[in-house]
Amino acid sequence: MTTTRYTFVALGLHWLLAIMIVASFGVGTYMVDMQMSPSRLKLFNYHKWAGVTILALSAARLLWRLSHRAPPLPDTMPGWQRMASHATHMALYGLFFAVPLLGWAYSSAAGFPIVWMGLVPLPDFVGKDRELAELIKPFHGLAAWLLASFVVLHVAAALKHHFIDKDGVLARMLPFLNRR
């Protein structure tokens, strides 16, 4: 029997990552314009902790997804939309990894170690190198904005399928909509 919904684990990972990515993006865009202060340093640490957690959850999500097929897309969906959906999901997954890895590389190159939750010191991703840090820094920001753009596209497409096409695509990922 083919299921028309994602598994409970897939739903949980999707929504947890969605919340964490939006929150981390918000903190990241807010903290970069702050004056140097204890509050700014605290936000940088929270942002790094979130990034490491996003990276770990993304790995778990990818492993889960590779071992559990997604529900089929509606037969009524045009081929170009199917291709766009697959391409967007591939871009999202790639950016789930690229953004935190670039942040980790930047932090390491800048000489700022990451101690996850203040408890677990992580190894430097690259050696300390100020020139490399300055080279990596804009790529982390650019990748984060690209991820935010794909998230907006993803949400817009889901809402279009729900409110205009009424084809059940969004219901596959919402735990509180009708189960089929």
mmCIF file of C-alpha atoms in Angstrom:
data_model
loop_
_atom_site.group_PDB
_atom_site.id
_atom_site.type_symbol
_atom_site.label_atom_id
_atom_site.label_comp_id
_atom_site.label_asym_id
_atom_site.label_seq_id
_atom_site.Cartn_x
_atom_site.Cartn_y
_atom_site.Cartn_z
ATOM 1 C CA MET A 1 0.000 0.000 0.000
ATOM 2 C CA THR A 2 1.326 3.442 -0.949
ATOM 3 C CA THR A 3 1.018 6.042 1.776
ATOM 4 C CA THR A 4 -0.093 9.570 0.932
ATOM 5 C CA ARG A 5 1.574 11.133 3.995
ATOM 6 C CA TYR A 6 5.053 11.475 5.389
ATOM 7 C CA THR A 7 6.033 9.400 8.415
ATOM 8 C CA PHE A 8 5.859 10.773 11.954
ATOM 9 C CA VAL A 9 9.683 10.970 12.043
ATOM 10 C CA ALA A 10 9.803 12.847 8.720
ATOM 11 C CA LEU A 11 7.132 15.271 9.962
ATOM 12 C CA GLY A 12 8.993 15.881 13.208
ATOM 13 C CA LEU A 13 12.346 16.443 11.538
ATOM 14 C CA HIS A 14 10.783 18.709 8.889
ATOM 15 C CA TRP A 15 9.061 21.015 11.367
ATOM 16 C CA LEU A 16 11.890 21.038 13.908
ATOM 17 C CA LEU A 17 14.374 21.975 11.192
ATOM 18 C CA ALA A 18 11.991 24.562 9.753
ATOM 19 C CA ILE A 19 11.691 26.300 13.119
ATOM 20 C CA MET A 20 15.422 26.100 13.797
ATOM 21 C CA ILE A 21 16.406 27.372 10.352
ATOM 22 C CA VAL A 22 14.028 30.339 10.516
ATOM 23 C CA ALA A 23 15.140 31.188 14.062
ATOM 24 C CA SER A 24 18.836 30.822 13.233
ATOM 25 C CA PHE A 25 18.443 32.988 10.132
ATOM 26 C CA GLY A 26 16.648 35.632 12.197
ATOM 27 C CA VAL A 27 19.319 35.614 14.906
ATOM 28 C CA GLY A 28 22.065 35.664 12.282
ATOM 29 C CA THR A 29 20.686 38.660 10.425
ATOM 30 C CA TYR A 30 20.044 40.506 13.704
ATOM 31 C CA MET A 31 23.410 39.876 15.379
ATOM 32 C CA VAL A 32 25.673 40.930 12.502
ATOM 33 C CA ASP A 33 24.654 44.577 12.871
ATOM 34 C CA MET A 34 24.987 44.680 16.665
ATOM 35 C CA GLN A 35 27.750 46.546 18.462
ATOM 36 C CA MET A 36 30.296 44.297 20.165
ATOM 37 C CA SER A 37 28.780 43.402 23.521
ATOM 38 C CA PRO A 38 28.117 40.421 25.786
ATOM 39 C CA SER A 39 24.651 40.144 24.171
ATOM 40 C CA ARG A 40 26.176 39.935 20.706
ATOM 41 C CA LEU A 41 28.651 37.257 21.817
ATOM 42 C CA LYS A 42 25.813 35.291 23.421
ATOM 43 C CA LEU A 43 23.776 35.463 20.184
ATOM 44 C CA PHE A 44 26.813 34.309 18.175
ATOM 45 C CA ASN A 45 27.105 31.279 20.449
ATOM 46 C CA TYR A 46 23.375 30.513 20.164
ATOM 47 C CA HIS A 47 23.652 30.871 16.389
ATOM 48 C CA LYS A 48 26.602 28.462 16.264
ATOM 49 C CA TRP A 49 24.838 25.956 18.536
ATOM 50 C CA ALA A 50 21.781 26.122 16.311
ATOM 51 C CA GLY A 51 23.946 25.643 13.217
ATOM 52 C CA VAL A 52 25.598 22.519 14.621
ATOM 53 C CA THR A 53 22.197 21.165 15.670
ATOM 54 C CA ILE A 54 20.760 21.935 12.223
ATOM 55 C CA LEU A 55 23.693 20.105 10.649
ATOM 56 C CA ALA A 56 23.148 17.011 12.823
ATOM 57 C CA LEU A 57 19.374 17.006 12.311
ATOM 58 C CA SER A 58 19.870 17.484 8.558
ATOM 59 C CA ALA A 59 22.072 14.394 8.479
ATOM 60 C CA ALA A 60 19.418 12.447 10.384
ATOM 61 C CA ARG A 61 16.727 13.778 8.061
ATOM 62 C CA LEU A 62 18.682 12.855 4.947
ATOM 63 C CA LEU A 63 19.347 9.337 6.253
ATOM 64 C CA TRP A 64 15.667 8.938 7.121
ATOM 65 C CA ARG A 65 14.614 10.233 3.711
ATOM 66 C CA LEU A 66 17.007 7.899 1.891
ATOM 67 C CA SER A 67 15.515 4.925 3.729
ATOM 68 C CA HIS A 68 11.843 6.000 3.500
ATOM 69 C CA ARG A 69 10.211 6.943 0.219
ATOM 70 C CA ALA A 70 8.310 10.189 0.004
ATOM 71 C CA PRO A 71 4.592 9.948 -0.697
ATOM 72 C CA PRO A 72 3.905 10.236 -4.423
ATOM 73 C CA LEU A 73 3.083 13.608 -5.897
ATOM 74 C CA PRO A 74 -0.449 13.993 -7.277
ATOM 75 C CA ASP A 75 -1.027 12.571 -10.743
ATOM 76 C CA THR A 76 -2.489 15.941 -11.716
ATOM 77 C CA MET A 77 0.814 17.748 -11.126
ATOM 78 C CA PRO A 78 2.452 18.809 -14.413
ATOM 79 C CA GLY A 79 5.881 17.409 -15.211
ATOM 80 C CA TRP A 80 7.630 20.770 -14.917
ATOM 81 C CA GLN A 81 6.251 21.181 -11.382
ATOM 82 C CA ARG A 82 7.485 17.713 -10.452
ATOM 83 C CA MET A 83 10.953 18.598 -11.740
ATOM 84 C CA ALA A 84 10.858 21.972 -9.938
ATOM 85 C CA SER A 85 9.796 20.234 -6.724
ATOM 86 C CA HIS A 86 12.652 17.731 -6.914
ATOM 87 C CA ALA A 87 15.197 20.434 -7.828
ATOM 88 C CA THR A 88 14.022 22.670 -4.982
ATOM 89 C CA HIS A 89 14.227 19.829 -2.475
ATOM 90 C CA MET A 90 17.733 18.930 -3.665
ATOM 91 C CA ALA A 91 18.798 22.578 -3.309
ATOM 92 C CA LEU A 92 17.281 22.762 0.176
ATOM 93 C CA TYR A 93 19.066 19.611 1.319
ATOM 94 C CA GLY A 94 22.359 20.864 -0.128
ATOM 95 C CA LEU A 95 21.973 24.193 1.655
ATOM 96 C CA PHE A 96 20.984 22.467 4.930
ATOM 97 C CA PHE A 97 24.585 21.219 4.920
ATOM 98 C CA ALA A 98 26.407 24.050 3.139
ATOM 99 C CA VAL A 99 25.226 26.889 5.397
ATOM 100 C CA PRO A 100 26.298 25.377 8.758
ATOM 101 C CA LEU A 101 29.507 23.906 7.303
ATOM 102 C CA LEU A 102 30.485 27.308 5.908
ATOM 103 C CA GLY A 103 29.677 28.871 9.274
ATOM 104 C CA TRP A 104 31.768 26.268 11.077
ATOM 105 C CA ALA A 105 34.645 26.804 8.631
ATOM 106 C CA TYR A 106 34.408 30.581 9.084
ATOM 107 C CA SER A 107 34.340 30.314 12.873
ATOM 108 C CA SER A 108 37.327 27.959 12.866
ATOM 109 C CA ALA A 109 39.349 30.083 10.441
ATOM 110 C CA ALA A 110 38.559 33.197 12.474
ATOM 111 C CA GLY A 111 39.875 31.463 15.597
ATOM 112 C CA PHE A 112 36.542 31.214 17.409
ATOM 113 C CA PRO A 113 36.019 27.650 18.601
ATOM 114 C CA ILE A 114 32.562 26.118 18.748
ATOM 115 C CA VAL A 115 31.592 24.574 22.059
ATOM 116 C CA TRP A 116 28.133 23.127 21.425
ATOM 117 C CA MET A 117 25.721 24.198 24.174
ATOM 118 C CA GLY A 118 28.755 25.337 26.156
ATOM 119 C CA LEU A 119 29.520 21.658 26.879
ATOM 120 C CA VAL A 120 30.946 19.843 23.851
ATOM 121 C CA PRO A 121 34.009 21.362 22.170
ATOM 122 C CA LEU A 122 33.981 20.637 18.452
ATOM 123 C CA PRO A 123 37.165 20.261 16.439
ATOM 124 C CA ASP A 124 38.167 23.103 14.184
ATOM 125 C CA PHE A 125 36.822 22.551 10.692
ATOM 126 C CA VAL A 126 39.860 24.358 9.235
ATOM 127 C CA GLY A 127 42.966 25.843 10.803
ATOM 128 C CA LYS A 128 43.076 29.425 12.054
ATOM 129 C CA ASP A 129 43.652 31.695 9.075
ATOM 130 C CA ARG A 130 42.284 35.257 9.052
ATOM 131 C CA GLU A 131 42.525 35.572 5.250
ATOM 132 C CA LEU A 132 40.587 32.343 4.789
ATOM 133 C CA ALA A 133 38.010 33.536 7.333
ATOM 134 C CA GLU A 134 37.457 36.744 5.367
ATOM 135 C CA LEU A 135 37.136 34.691 2.174
ATOM 136 C CA ILE A 136 34.575 32.279 3.706
ATOM 137 C CA LYS A 137 32.472 34.838 5.609
ATOM 138 C CA PRO A 138 30.503 36.237 2.644
ATOM 139 C CA PHE A 139 29.799 32.721 1.337
ATOM 140 C CA HIS A 140 28.165 31.760 4.636
ATOM 141 C CA GLY A 141 25.911 34.808 4.422
ATOM 142 C CA LEU A 142 25.171 34.296 0.734
ATOM 143 C CA ALA A 143 24.326 30.624 1.281
ATOM 144 C CA ALA A 144 22.059 31.582 4.211
ATOM 145 C CA TRP A 145 20.179 34.098 2.043
ATOM 146 C CA LEU A 146 19.939 31.511 -0.739
ATOM 147 C CA LEU A 147 18.513 29.013 1.754
ATOM 148 C CA ALA A 148 16.013 31.634 2.955
ATOM 149 C CA SER A 149 14.986 32.244 -0.664
ATOM 150 C CA PHE A 150 14.425 28.541 -1.292
ATOM 151 C CA VAL A 151 12.442 28.284 1.955
ATOM 152 C CA VAL A 152 10.173 31.124 0.776
ATOM 153 C CA LEU A 153 9.764 29.400 -2.617
ATOM 154 C CA HIS A 154 9.012 26.087 -0.874
ATOM 155 C CA VAL A 155 6.374 27.674 1.381
ATOM 156 C CA ALA A 156 4.822 29.594 -1.521
ATOM 157 C CA ALA A 157 4.559 26.414 -3.603
ATOM 158 C CA ALA A 158 3.014 24.490 -0.684
ATOM 159 C CA LEU A 159 0.437 27.241 -0.132
ATOM 160 C CA LYS A 160 -0.321 27.380 -3.868
ATOM 161 C CA HIS A 161 -0.943 23.634 -3.905
ATOM 162 C CA HIS A 162 -3.158 23.886 -0.834
ATOM 163 C CA PHE A 163 -5.262 26.936 -1.633
ATOM 164 C CA ILE A 164 -5.290 27.019 -5.443
ATOM 165 C CA ASP A 165 -4.701 23.462 -6.671
ATOM 166 C CA LYS A 166 -6.318 21.815 -3.616
ATOM 167 C CA ASP A 167 -4.349 18.672 -4.422
ATOM 168 C CA GLY A 168 -3.320 17.521 -0.930
ATOM 169 C CA VAL A 169 0.401 18.247 -1.290
ATOM 170 C CA LEU A 170 0.530 20.376 1.864
ATOM 171 C CA ALA A 171 -1.619 17.919 3.829
ATOM 172 C CA ARG A 172 1.128 15.296 3.398
ATOM 173 C CA MET A 173 3.370 17.346 5.704
ATOM 174 C CA LEU A 174 0.870 18.820 8.169
ATOM 175 C CA PRO A 175 0.201 16.604 11.177
ATOM 176 C CA PHE A 176 -3.190 18.194 11.943
ATOM 177 C CA LEU A 177 -4.811 17.960 8.498
ATOM 178 C CA ASN A 178 -6.912 15.010 7.389
ATOM 179 C CA ARG A 179 -5.066 11.724 7.452
ATOM 180 C CA ARG A 180 -5.379 9.580 4.370
#
